[in-house]
PDB file of C-alpha atoms in Angstrom:
ATOM      1  CA  MET X   1       0.000   0.000   0.000  1.00 73.00           C
ATOM      2  CA  SER X   2       1.515   3.291  -1.068  1.00 80.00           C
ATOM      3  CA  PRO X   3       1.567   6.458   1.031  1.00 81.00           C
ATOM      4  CA  GLU X   4      -0.897   7.953  -1.448  1.00 86.00           C
ATOM      5  CA  GLU X   5      -3.348   5.084  -0.950  1.00 86.00           C
ATOM      6  CA  ILE X   6      -3.074   5.393   2.822  1.00 84.00           C
ATOM      7  CA  GLU X   7      -3.670   9.146   2.618  1.00 86.00           C
ATOM      8  CA  ALA X   8      -6.700   8.604   0.364  1.00 88.00           C
ATOM      9  CA  ILE X   9      -8.192   6.312   3.006  1.00 87.00           C
ATOM     10  CA  ALA X  10      -7.386   8.853   5.725  1.00 86.00           C
ATOM     11  CA  GLN X  11      -9.192  11.583   3.761  1.00 90.00           C
ATOM     12  CA  ARG X  12     -12.176   9.430   2.808  1.00 88.00           C
ATOM     13  CA  PRO X  13     -15.480  11.063   3.818  1.00 88.00           C
ATOM     14  CA  THR X  14     -17.360   9.539   6.716  1.00 85.00           C
ATOM     15  CA  TYR X  15     -21.031   8.684   6.875  1.00 84.00           C
ATOM     16  CA  CYS X  16     -23.391   8.455   9.821  1.00 88.00           C
ATOM     17  CA  LYS X  17     -24.303   5.207  11.515  1.00 84.00           C
ATOM     18  CA  ALA X  18     -26.398   4.558  14.591  1.00 82.00           C
ATOM     19  CA  ASP X  19     -23.258   4.158  16.714  1.00 84.00           C
ATOM     20  CA  GLY X  20     -21.254   7.055  15.203  1.00 85.00           C
ATOM     21  CA  GLU X  21     -19.334   7.836  12.056  1.00 86.00           C
ATOM     22  CA  ALA X  22     -17.900   5.174   9.752  1.00 87.00           C
ATOM     23  CA  VAL X  23     -15.678   4.864   6.695  1.00 86.00           C
ATOM     24  CA  THR X  24     -16.054   2.145   4.092  1.00 89.00           C
ATOM     25  CA  LEU X  25     -12.987   0.013   3.278  1.00 89.00           C
ATOM     26  CA  SER X  26     -12.650  -2.631   0.633  1.00 90.00           C
ATOM     27  CA  ARG X  27     -11.547  -6.062   1.788  1.00 90.00           C
ATOM     28  CA  ALA X  28      -8.159  -5.513   0.112  1.00 89.00           C
ATOM     29  CA  GLU X  29      -7.720  -2.171   1.903  1.00 89.00           C
ATOM     30  CA  ARG X  30      -8.665  -3.735   5.221  1.00 87.00           C
ATOM     31  CA  ASP X  31      -6.288  -6.656   4.713  1.00 87.00           C
ATOM     32  CA  ALA X  32      -3.401  -4.356   3.765  1.00 87.00           C
ATOM     33  CA  LEU X  33      -3.979  -2.089   6.759  1.00 87.00           C
ATOM     34  CA  VAL X  34      -4.235  -5.057   9.141  1.00 84.00           C
ATOM     35  CA  ALA X  35      -1.018  -6.550   7.760  1.00 84.00           C
ATOM     36  CA  MET X  36       0.815  -3.237   8.218  1.00 83.00           C
ATOM     37  CA  ALA X  37      -0.541  -2.852  11.732  1.00 82.00           C
ATOM     38  CA  ARG X  38       0.589  -6.355  12.662  1.00 80.00           C
ATOM     39  CA  VAL X  39       4.080  -5.568  11.400  1.00 78.00           C
ATOM     40  CA  ALA X  40       4.124  -2.259  13.262  1.00 76.00           C
ATOM     41  CA  VAL X  41       3.202  -3.802  16.608  1.00 77.00           C
ATOM     42  CA  ASP X  42       5.331  -6.946  16.347  1.00 81.00           C
ATOM     43  CA  PRO X  43       7.959  -6.528  19.078  1.00 80.00           C
ATOM     44  CA  ARG X  44      10.446  -8.755  17.245  1.00 82.00           C
ATOM     45  CA  ILE X  45      10.421  -6.439  14.241  1.00 78.00           C
ATOM     46  CA  ARG X  46      10.762  -3.312  16.381  1.00 75.00           C
ATOM     47  CA  GLU X  47      13.660  -4.854  18.296  1.00 79.00           C
ATOM     48  CA  ALA X  48      15.397  -5.833  15.058  1.00 77.00           C
ATOM     49  CA  ILE X  49      15.041  -2.314  13.689  1.00 73.00           C
ATOM     50  CA  GLU X  50      16.282  -0.743  16.929  1.00 73.00           C
ATOM     51  CA  ALA X  51      19.271  -3.104  17.047  1.00 74.00           C
ATOM     52  CA  THR X  52      20.109  -2.246  13.461  1.00 69.00           C
ATOM     53  CA  PHE X  53      20.212   1.467  14.239  1.00 69.00           C
ATOM     54  CA  GLU X  54      22.909   0.680  16.771  1.00 66.00           C
ATOM     55  CA  GLN X  55      24.982  -1.188  14.163  1.00 65.00           C
ATOM     56  CA  ARG X  56      26.563  -0.063  10.920  1.00 63.00           C
ATOM     57  CA  ALA X  57      24.552   2.303   8.779  1.00 62.00           C
ATOM     58  CA  GLY X  58      25.073   0.064   5.723  1.00 64.00           C
ATOM     59  CA  TYR X  59      22.476  -2.350   7.049  1.00 67.00           C
ATOM     60  CA  MET X  60      19.716   0.260   6.988  1.00 67.00           C
ATOM     61  CA  ALA X  61      18.934  -0.170   3.282  1.00 71.00           C
ATOM     62  CA  LEU X  62      18.631  -3.923   3.740  1.00 72.00           C
ATOM     63  CA  ILE X  63      16.377  -3.585   6.783  1.00 72.00           C
ATOM     64  CA  GLY X  64      14.250  -0.970   5.014  1.00 74.00           C
ATOM     65  CA  ALA X  65      13.677  -3.325   2.098  1.00 75.00           C
ATOM     66  CA  ALA X  66      12.788  -6.177   4.435  1.00 76.00           C
ATOM     67  CA  VAL X  67      10.332  -4.065   6.419  1.00 76.00           C
ATOM     68  CA  ARG X  68       8.659  -2.859   3.218  1.00 77.00           C
ATOM     69  CA  ALA X  69       8.180  -6.499   2.134  1.00 76.00           C
ATOM     70  CA  LEU X  70       6.664  -7.657   5.438  1.00 75.00           C
ATOM     71  CA  PRO X  71       3.057  -6.513   4.824  1.00 72.00           C
ATOM     72  CA  GLU X  72       2.965  -8.503   1.578  1.00 69.00           C
ATOM     73  CA  LEU X  73       4.392 -11.553   3.329  1.00 65.00           C
ATOM     74  CA  ALA X  74       1.875 -11.239   6.168  1.00 65.00           C
ATOM     75  CA  MET X  75      -1.012 -10.991   3.712  1.00 65.00           C
ATOM     76  CA  ALA X  76       0.279 -13.988   1.741  1.00 67.00           C
ATOM     77  CA  LYS X  77       0.500 -16.014   4.951  1.00 61.00           C
ATOM     78  CA  GLU X  78      -3.143 -15.230   5.786  1.00 61.00           C
ATOM     79  CA  SER X  79      -4.474 -16.113   2.331  1.00 59.00           C
ATOM     80  CA  PRO X  80      -6.112 -19.540   2.147  1.00 57.00           C
TER      81      PRO X  80
END
């Protein structure tokens, strides 16, 4: 999911429901957001990133690429 797609969701108009406001998401949008959230809250990933910052800067590009690939891997793992 690109930053532009995330921003488009963030700016999506709300509509009224009995229990408050809501925003409609497609199943693909929901799955992508859930996968990113799971990556963001996984303590193992955070610890790996923090440890990398303490090491050589040359590893940052590699870690960045791995972190960007994680949402796709998480979604693939969940697919039946």
